[in-house]
Coordinates of C-alpha atoms in Angstrom, one line a residue:
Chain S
X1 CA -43.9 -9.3 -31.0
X2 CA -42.5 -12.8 -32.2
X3 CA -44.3 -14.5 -35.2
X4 CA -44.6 -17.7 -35.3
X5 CA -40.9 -18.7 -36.0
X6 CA -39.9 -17.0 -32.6
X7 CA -38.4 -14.2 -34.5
X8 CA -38.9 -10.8 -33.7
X9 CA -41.4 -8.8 -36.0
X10 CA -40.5 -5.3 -37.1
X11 CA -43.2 -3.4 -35.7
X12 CA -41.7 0.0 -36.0
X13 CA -38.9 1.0 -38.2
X14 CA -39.3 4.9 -37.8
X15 CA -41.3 7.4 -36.1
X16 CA -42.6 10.5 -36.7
X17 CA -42.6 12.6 -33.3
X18 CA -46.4 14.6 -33.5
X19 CA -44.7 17.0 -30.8
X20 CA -42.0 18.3 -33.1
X21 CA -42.5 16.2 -36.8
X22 CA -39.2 14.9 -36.6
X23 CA -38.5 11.3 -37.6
X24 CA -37.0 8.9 -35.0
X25 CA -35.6 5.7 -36.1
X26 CA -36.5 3.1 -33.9
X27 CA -33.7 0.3 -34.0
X28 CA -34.7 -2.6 -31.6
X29 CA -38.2 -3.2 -33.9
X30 CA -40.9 -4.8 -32.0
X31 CA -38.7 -4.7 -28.3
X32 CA -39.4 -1.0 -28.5
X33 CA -41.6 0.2 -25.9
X34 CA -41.0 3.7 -25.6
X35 CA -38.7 6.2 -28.2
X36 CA -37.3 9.6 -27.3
X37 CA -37.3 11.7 -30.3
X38 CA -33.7 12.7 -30.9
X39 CA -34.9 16.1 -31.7
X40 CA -37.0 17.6 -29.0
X41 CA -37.1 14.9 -26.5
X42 CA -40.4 13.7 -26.0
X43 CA -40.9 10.4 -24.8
X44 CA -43.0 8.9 -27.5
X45 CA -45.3 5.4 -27.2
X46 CA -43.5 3.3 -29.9
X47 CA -46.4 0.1 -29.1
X48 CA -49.1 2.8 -30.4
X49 CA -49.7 3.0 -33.9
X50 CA -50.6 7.2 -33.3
X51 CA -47.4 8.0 -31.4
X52 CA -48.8 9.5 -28.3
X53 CA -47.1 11.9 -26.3
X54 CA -46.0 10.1 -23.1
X55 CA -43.6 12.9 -21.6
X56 CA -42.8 16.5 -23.1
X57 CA -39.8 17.5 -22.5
X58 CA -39.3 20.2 -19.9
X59 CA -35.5 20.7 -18.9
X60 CA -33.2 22.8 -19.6
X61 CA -30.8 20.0 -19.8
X62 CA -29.6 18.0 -23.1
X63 CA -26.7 15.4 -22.6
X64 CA -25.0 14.4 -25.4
X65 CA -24.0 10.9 -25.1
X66 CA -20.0 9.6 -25.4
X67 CA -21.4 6.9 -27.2
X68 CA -23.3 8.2 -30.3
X69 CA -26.7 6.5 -30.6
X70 CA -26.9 4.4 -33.8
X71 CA -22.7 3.5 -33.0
X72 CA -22.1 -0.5 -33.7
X73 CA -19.4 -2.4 -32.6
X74 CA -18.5 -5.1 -29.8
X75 CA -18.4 -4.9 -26.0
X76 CA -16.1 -6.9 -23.8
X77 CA -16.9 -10.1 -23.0
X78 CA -19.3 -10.4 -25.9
X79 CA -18.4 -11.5 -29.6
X80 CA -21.6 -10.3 -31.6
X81 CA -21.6 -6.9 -32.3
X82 CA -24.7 -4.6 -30.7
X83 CA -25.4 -1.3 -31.6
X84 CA -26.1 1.3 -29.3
X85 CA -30.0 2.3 -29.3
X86 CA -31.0 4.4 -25.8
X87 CA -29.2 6.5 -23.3
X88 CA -30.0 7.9 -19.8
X89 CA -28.5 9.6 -17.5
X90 CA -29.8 8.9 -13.6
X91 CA -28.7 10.4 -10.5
X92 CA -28.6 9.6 -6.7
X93 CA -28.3 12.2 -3.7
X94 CA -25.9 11.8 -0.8
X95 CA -26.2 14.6 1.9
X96 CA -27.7 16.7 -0.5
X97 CA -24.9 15.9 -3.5
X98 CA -26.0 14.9 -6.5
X99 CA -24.1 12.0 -8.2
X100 CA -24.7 11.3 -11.7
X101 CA -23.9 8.3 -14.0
X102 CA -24.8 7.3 -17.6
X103 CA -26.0 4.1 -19.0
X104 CA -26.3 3.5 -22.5
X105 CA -28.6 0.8 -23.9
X106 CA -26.9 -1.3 -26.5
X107 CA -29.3 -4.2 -28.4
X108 CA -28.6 -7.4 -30.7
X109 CA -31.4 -8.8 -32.7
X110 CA -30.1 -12.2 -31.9
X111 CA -28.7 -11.8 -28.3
X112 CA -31.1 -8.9 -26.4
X113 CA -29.8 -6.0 -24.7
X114 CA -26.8 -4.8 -22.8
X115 CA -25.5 -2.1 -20.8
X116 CA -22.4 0.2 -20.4
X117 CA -22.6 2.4 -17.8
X118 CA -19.9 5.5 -17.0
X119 CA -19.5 7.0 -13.4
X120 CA -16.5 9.3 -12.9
X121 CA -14.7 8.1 -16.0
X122 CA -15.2 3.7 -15.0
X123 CA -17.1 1.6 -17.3
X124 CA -19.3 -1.1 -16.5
X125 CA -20.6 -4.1 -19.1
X126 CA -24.0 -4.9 -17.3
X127 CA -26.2 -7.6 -18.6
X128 CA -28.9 -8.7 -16.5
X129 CA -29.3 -12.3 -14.6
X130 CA -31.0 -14.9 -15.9
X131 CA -31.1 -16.5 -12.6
X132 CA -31.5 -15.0 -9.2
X133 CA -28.5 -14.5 -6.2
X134 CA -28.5 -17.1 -3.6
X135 CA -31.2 -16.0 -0.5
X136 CA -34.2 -13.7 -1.0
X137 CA -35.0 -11.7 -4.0
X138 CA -35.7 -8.6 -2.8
X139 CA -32.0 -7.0 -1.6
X140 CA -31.1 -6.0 1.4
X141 CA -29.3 -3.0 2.9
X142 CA -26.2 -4.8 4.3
X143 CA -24.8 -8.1 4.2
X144 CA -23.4 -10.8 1.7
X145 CA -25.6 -12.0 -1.4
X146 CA -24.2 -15.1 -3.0
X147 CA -24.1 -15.8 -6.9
X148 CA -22.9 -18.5 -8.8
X149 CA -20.9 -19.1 -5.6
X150 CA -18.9 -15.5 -5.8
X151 CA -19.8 -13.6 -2.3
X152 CA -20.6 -10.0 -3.4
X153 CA -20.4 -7.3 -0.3
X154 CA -23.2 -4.9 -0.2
X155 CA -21.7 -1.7 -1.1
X156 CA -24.6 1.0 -1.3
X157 CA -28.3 1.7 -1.2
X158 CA -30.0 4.7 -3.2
X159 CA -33.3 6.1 -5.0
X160 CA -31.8 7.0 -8.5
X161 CA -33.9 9.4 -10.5
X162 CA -33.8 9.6 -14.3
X163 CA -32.9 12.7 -15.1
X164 CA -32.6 12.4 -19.1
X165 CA -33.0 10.2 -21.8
X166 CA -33.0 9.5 -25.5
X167 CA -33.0 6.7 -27.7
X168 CA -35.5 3.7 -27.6
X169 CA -36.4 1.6 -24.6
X170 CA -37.5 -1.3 -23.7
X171 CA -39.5 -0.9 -21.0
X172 CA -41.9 2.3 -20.2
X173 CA -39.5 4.9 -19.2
X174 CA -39.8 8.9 -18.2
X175 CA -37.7 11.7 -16.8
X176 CA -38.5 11.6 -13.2
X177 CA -38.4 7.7 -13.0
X178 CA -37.5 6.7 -9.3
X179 CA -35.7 3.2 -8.3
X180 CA -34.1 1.7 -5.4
X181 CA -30.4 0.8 -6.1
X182 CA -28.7 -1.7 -4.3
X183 CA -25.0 -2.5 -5.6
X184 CA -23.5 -5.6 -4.1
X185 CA -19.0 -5.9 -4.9
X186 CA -16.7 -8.4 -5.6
X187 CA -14.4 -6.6 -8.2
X188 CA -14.2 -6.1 -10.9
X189 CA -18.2 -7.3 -10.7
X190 CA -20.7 -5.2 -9.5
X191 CA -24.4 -7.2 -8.6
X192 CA -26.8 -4.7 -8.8
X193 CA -30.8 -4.9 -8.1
X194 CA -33.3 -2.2 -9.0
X195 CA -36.5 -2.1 -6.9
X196 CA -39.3 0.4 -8.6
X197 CA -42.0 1.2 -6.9
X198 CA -44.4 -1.5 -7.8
X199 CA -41.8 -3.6 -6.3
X200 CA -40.6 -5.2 -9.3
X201 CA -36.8 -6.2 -8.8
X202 CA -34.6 -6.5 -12.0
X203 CA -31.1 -8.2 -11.1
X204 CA -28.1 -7.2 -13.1
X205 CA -24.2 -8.5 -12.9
X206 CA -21.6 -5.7 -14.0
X207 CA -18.0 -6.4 -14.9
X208 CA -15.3 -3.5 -14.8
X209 CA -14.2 -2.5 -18.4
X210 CA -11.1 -0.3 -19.0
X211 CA -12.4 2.5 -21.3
X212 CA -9.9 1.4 -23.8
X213 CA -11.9 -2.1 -24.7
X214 CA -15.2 0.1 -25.3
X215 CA -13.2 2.8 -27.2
X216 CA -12.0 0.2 -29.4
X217 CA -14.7 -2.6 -29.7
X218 CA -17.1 0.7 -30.7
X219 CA -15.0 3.0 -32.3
X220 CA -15.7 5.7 -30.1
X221 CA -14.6 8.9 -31.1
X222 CA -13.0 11.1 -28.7
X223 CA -11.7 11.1 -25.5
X224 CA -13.4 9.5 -22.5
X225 CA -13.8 11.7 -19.1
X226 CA -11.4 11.6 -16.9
X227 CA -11.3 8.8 -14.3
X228 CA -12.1 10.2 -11.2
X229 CA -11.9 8.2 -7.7
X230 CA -11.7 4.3 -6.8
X231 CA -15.2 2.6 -8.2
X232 CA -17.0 0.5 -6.5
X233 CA -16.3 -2.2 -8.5
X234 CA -12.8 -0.9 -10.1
X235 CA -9.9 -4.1 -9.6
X236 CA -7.5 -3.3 -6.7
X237 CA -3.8 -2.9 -8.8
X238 CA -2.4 -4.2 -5.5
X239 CA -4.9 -7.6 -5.8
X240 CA -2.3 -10.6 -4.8
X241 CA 0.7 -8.4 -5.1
X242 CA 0.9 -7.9 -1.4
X243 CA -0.1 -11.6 -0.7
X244 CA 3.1 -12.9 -3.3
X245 CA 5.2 -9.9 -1.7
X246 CA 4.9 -11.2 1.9
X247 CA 5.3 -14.7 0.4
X248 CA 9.0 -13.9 -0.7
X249 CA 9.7 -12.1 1.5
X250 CA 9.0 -15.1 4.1
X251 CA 11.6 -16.7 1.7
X252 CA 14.0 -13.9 1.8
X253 CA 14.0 -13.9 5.5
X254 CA 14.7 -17.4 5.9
X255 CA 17.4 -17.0 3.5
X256 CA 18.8 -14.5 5.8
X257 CA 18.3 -16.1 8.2
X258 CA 20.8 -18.9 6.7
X259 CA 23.3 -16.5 6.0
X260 CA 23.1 -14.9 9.5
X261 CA 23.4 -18.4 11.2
X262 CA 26.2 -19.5 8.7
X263 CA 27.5 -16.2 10.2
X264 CA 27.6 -16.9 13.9
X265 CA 28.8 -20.4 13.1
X266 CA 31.9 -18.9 11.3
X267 CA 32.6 -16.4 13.2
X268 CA 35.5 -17.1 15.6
X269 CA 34.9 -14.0 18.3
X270 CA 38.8 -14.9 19.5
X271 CA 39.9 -13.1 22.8
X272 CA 43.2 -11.4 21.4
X273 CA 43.3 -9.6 24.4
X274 CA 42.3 -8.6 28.2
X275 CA 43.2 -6.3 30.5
X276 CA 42.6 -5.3 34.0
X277 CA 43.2 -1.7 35.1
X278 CA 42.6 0.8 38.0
X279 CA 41.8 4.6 37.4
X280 CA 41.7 7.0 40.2
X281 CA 40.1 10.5 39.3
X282 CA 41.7 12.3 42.7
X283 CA 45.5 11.6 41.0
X284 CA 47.3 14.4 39.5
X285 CA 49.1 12.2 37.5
X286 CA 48.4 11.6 33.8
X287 CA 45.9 8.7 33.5
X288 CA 47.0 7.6 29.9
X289 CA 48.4 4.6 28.9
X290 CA 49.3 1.9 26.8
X291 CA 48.7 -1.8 26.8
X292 CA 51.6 -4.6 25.6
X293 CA 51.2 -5.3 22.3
X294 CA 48.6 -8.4 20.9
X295 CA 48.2 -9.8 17.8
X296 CA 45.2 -9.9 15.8
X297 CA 45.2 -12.2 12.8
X298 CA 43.5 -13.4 10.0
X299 CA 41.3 -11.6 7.7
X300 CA 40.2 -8.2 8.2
X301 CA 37.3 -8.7 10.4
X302 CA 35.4 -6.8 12.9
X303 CA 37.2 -6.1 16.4
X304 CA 35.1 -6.1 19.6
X305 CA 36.5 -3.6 22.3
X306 CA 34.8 -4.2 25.7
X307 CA 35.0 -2.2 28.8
X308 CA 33.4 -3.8 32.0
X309 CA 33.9 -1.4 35.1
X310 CA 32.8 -1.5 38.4
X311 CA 31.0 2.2 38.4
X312 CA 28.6 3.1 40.8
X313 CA 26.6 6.4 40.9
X314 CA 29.7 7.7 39.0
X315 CA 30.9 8.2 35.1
X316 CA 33.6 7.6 33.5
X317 CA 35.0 8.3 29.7
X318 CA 37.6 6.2 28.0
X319 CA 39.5 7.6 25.3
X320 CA 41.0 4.8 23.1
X321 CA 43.1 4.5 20.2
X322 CA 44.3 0.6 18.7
X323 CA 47.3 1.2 16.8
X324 CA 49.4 -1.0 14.7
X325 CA 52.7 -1.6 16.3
X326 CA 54.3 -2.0 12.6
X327 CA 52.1 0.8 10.4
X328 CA 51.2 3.5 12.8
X329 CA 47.9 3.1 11.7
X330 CA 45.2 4.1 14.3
X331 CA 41.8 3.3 15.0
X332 CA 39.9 6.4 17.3
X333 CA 37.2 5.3 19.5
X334 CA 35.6 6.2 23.2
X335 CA 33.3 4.6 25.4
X336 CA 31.7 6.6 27.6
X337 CA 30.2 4.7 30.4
X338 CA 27.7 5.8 33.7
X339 CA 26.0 3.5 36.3
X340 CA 23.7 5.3 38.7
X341 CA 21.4 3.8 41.2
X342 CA 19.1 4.3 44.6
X343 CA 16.0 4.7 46.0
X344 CA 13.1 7.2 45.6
X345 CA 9.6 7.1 47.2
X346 CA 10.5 3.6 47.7
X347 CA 11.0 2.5 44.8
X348 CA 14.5 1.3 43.6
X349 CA 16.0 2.5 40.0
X350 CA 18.9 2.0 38.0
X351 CA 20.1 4.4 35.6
X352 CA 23.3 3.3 32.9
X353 CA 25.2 0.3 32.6
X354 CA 29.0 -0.3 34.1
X355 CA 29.9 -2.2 30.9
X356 CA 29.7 -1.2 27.4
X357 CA 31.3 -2.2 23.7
X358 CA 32.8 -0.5 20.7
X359 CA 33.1 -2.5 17.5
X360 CA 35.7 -1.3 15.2
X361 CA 34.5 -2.7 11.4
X362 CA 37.1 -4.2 9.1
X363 CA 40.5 -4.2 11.3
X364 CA 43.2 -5.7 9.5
X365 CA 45.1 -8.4 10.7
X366 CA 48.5 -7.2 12.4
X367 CA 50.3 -6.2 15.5
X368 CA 48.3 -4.0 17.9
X369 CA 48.2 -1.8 21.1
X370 CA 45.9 0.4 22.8
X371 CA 46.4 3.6 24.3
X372 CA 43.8 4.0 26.6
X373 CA 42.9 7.1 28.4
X374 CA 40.5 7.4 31.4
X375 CA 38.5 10.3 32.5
X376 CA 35.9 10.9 35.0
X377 CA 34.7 13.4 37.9
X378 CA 37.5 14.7 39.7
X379 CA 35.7 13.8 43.1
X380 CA 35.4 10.4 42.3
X381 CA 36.3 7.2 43.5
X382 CA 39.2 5.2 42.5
X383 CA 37.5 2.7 39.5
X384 CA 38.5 -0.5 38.2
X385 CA 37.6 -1.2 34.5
X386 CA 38.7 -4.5 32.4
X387 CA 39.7 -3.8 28.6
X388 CA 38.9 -7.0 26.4
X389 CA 39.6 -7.5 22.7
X390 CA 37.2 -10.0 20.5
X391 CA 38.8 -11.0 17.2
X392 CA 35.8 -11.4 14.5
X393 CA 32.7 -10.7 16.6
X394 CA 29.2 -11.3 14.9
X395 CA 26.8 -8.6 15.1
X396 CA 22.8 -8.9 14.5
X397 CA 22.5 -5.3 13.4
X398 CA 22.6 -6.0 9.5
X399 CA 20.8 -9.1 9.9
X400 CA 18.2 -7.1 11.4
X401 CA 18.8 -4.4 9.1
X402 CA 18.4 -6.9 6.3
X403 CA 14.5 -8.1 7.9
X404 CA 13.7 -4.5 8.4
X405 CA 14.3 -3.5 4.2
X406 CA 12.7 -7.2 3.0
X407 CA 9.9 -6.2 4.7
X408 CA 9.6 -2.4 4.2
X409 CA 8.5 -2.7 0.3
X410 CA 5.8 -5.3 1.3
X411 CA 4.4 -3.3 4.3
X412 CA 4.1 -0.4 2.1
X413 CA 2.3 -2.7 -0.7
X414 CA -0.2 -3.5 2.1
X415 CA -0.5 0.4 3.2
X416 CA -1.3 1.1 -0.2
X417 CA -3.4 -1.9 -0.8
X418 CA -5.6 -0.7 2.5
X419 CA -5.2 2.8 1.2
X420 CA -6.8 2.0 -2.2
X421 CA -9.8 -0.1 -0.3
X422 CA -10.4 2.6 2.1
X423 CA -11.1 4.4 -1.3
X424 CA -13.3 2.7 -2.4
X425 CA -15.1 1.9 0.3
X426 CA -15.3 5.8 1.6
X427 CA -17.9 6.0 -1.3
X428 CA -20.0 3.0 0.4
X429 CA -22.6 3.3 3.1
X430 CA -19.9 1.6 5.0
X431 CA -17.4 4.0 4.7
X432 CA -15.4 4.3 8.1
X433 CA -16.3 7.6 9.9
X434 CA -19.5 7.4 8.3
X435 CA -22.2 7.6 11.1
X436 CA -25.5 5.4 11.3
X437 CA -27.5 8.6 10.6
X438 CA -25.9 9.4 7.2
X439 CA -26.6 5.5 6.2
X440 CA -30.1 6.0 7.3
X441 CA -30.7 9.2 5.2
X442 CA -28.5 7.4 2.2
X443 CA -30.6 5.0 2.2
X444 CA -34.0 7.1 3.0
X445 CA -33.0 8.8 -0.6
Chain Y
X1 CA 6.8 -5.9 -9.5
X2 CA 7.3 -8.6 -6.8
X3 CA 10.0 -9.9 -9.3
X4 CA 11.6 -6.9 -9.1
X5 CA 11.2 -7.4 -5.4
X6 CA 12.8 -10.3 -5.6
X7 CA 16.1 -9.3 -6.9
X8 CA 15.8 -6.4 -4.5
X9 CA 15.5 -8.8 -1.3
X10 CA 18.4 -10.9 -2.9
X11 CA 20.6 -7.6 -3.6
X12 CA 19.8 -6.6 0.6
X13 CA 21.0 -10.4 1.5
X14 CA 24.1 -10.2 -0.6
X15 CA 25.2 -6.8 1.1
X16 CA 24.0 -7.9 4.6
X17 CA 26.5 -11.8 3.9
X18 CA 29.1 -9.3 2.6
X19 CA 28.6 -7.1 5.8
X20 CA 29.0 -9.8 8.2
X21 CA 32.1 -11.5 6.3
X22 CA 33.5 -8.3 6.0
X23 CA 33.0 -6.8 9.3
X24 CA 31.8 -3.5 8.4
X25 CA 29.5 -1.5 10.8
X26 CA 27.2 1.6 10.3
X27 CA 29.5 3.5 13.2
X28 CA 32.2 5.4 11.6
X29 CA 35.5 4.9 13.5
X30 CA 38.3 7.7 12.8
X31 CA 40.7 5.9 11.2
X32 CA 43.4 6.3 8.6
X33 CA 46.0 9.0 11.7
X34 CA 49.3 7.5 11.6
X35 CA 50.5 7.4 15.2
X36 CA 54.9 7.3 15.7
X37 CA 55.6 4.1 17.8
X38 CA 57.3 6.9 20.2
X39 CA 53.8 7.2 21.8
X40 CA 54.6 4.0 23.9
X41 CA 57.0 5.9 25.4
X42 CA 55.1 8.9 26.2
X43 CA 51.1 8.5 25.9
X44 CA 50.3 11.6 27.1
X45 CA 51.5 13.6 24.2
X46 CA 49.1 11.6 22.0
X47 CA 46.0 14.0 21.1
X48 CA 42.9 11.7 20.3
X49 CA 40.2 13.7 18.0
X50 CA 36.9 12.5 19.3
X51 CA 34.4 14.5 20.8
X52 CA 33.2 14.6 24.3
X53 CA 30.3 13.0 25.8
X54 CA 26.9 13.4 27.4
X55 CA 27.1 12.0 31.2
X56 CA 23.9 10.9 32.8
X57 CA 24.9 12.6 36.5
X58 CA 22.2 10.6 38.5
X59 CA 19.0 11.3 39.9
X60 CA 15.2 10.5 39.0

């Protein structure tokens, strides 16, 4: 109760609990409503001068908190230190699973009470709202609430149950204590409302804390659980990293672009030479040859060796080798070509191509001839076939190589990124594969 | 890390420019068989060392 100077009055300081005579020290003074004695759990009327019995304690179960009560110490986001008074543990059931968090009740004289809550090894900083979200105040099951013009995506609905307590509390609390949960996202914040049953609905706004900053600000001893999961609320470590990935690599592409165009313009793709030359497959005679000899100059570049026959509904394999007149030096290659065509049910089809291309990588410049040697079905009719040689061809493959890795590392940014959401939101009551009957008993929990 | 990608996108541009200039490509061509300049005279005697081929023989 404030005096007359606004300041709270001590109106407790210790009590004794009549179930067990233990003495409780009661820490928040006159915001205590209800104590838990620290020794055999009863839930204990701090506003009543006698120290009634509200709740005996009947379970089995005794959590001991992470956070010692009675440990001091600051909490993200907040400079004044606040010292850590009450501690529950509440739990919500999905398909008959029972999911259990922990929220500990931290207090400053001077700036009222916070929150930290643990799920699964993530820490939320919870204070509650001194104004309302945007819209109605009573939450819904779906939807977008709006506050202080941050959209928040409803995430889940569910009855939590206390299931233990201990410490001090502001309000009236008990072990067996139902509320309706509705948690609202826009990471790292978590907007949360708690309906009871007299309809009362407390708005709270939660900010994702690495474990480290309450270890620290507190002094925690130990070791905190083990982070289990994506929460809710937990920051995606892929937030903007895709988005600035795909931005350079739109700048990457263009540059290759550039160098690919820069490329084409350069390149000379000189006819050094061109052939035309009959096969026929009935002769007995060997088929292989040798062309006059052609230059190729300049640097070493890429050589284009093109085929173009007239082949139909036949095949036909040619053997080459270019080999410098001066060195010896020889350059193996084949092209094996096949043009079929007709008509079945119909319906006209081709099959193969009469013309094809080797590219020989790197040739260096010099005196040249081919030996060519044709092969094909022994049955077959007499082919003619012209041999063409392109001086410094340009090629898209490793420009098209080069889009293919700028954009792999991105695309598997944004795999990941999607992974990590699907995550989290697999735990929602929008999780994908989730059907409208499992939302329904979610939210009938 | 997108720095890192970065250099990495710059590092695939530089070996894709010295590609191109170079005229390298991902098909390996045998290469390196010193042939006598006699084979002008007589190309049958030349043995080439490539495989054969898979022949599409027509029909639907």
């Amino acid at each position: 109760m404030p005096d007359g100077k606004g300041r709270s009055r001590v109106a407790v300081q210790a009590v004794n609990c009549p179930n067990c005579g233990a003495t409780t020290a009661v820490r928040t003074f006159g915001h205590a409503v209800n104590v838990v004695c620290q020794s055999c759990h009863s839930i204990l009327d701090a506003k009543d001068p006698g120290v009634t019995i509200l709740q005996k304690f009947k379970k089995a179960m005794v959590v001991e908190p992470l956070i010692p009560l009675g440990t001091r110490g600051t909490i993200p986001g907040v400079s004044h230190p606040f010292e850590a008074v009450g501690f529950q543990v509440r739990q919500i059931s999905v398909d008959g699973v029972a999911y259990q968090w922990r929220e500990y009740l931290l207090f400053n004289p001077y700036h009222g009470f916070r929150y930290i809550t643990e799920y699964g090894g993530h820490w939320n900083v919870v204070a509650t709202l001194r104004s309302l979200p945007d819209g109605d105040h009573m939450p819904g099951n779906s939807g977008i609430r709006t506050y202080q013009g941050q959209h928040y995506r409803h995430f889940q609905s569910a009855t939590a149950t206390t299931v233990f307590v201990l410490g001090e509390f502001p309000w009236q609390v008990r072990v067996g204590d139902q509320a309706v949960v509705v948690d609202y996202v826009a990471p790292p914040r978590l907007l949360s409302a708690e309906v009871t049953a007299d309809k009362e609905v407390n708005w709270s706004l939660g900010q994702y804390t690495k474990w480290t900053d309450i270890w620290t600000g507190l002094s925690v001893p130990g070791q905190p659980p083990v982070v289990e999961g994506v929460f809710a609320n937990q920051p995606s470590p892929y937030q903007g990293v895709s988005g600035r990935m795909w931005r350079q690599a739109a700048l990457l592409m263009l540059l290759a672009a550039i160098v690919w165009v820069v490329h084409l313009a350069t390149a000379r793709q000189q006819q050094a030479f061109r052939q035309a030359l009959v096969y026929n497959p009935r002769s007995t005679q060997d088929a292989s040859l040798v062309t006059p000899v052609f230059e190729l100059d300049g640097r070493a570049t890429a050589v284009e060796v093109e085929t173009a026959s007239n082949l139909a509904n036949q095949w036909m394999d040619v053997g080459y080798a270019l080999i410098n007149n001066d060195t010896g030096q020889t350059f193996e290659f084949a092209q094996g070509l096949s043009a079929y065509k007709g008509v079945e049910d119909g319906e006209a089809w081709t099959e193969g191509s009469p013309v094809g291309s080797v590219t020989l990588p790197s040739v260096p410049a010099g005196r040249y001839f081919l030996r060519v040697e044709p092969e094909a079905e022994r049955s077959g009719k007499p082919v003619s076939y012209t041999v063409t040689v392109v001086r410094d061809v340009a090629t898209p493959v490793w420009f098209l190589g080069a889009l293919i890795l700028i954009a792999l590392p991105p695309l598997m940014t944004s795999f990941r990124a999607a992974k990590f959401e699907g995550r989290r939101w697999q735990e929602s009551d929008h999780a994908t594969g989730k059907s409208s009957d499992d939302k329904k008993d979610d939210d009938d929990e | 890390m997108s720095r890192l990608y970065f250099v990495y996108g710059l590092i695939v541009i530089g070996i894709m420019g010295t590609a191109q200039y170079r005229g390298w490509r991902l098909m390996p061509v045998t290469e390196g068989r010193t042939v006598p300049k006699s084979v002008r005279d007589n190309p049958g005697s030349y043995r080439p060392v490539y495989g054969g081929f898979w022949h599409f023989s027509g029909g639907k």
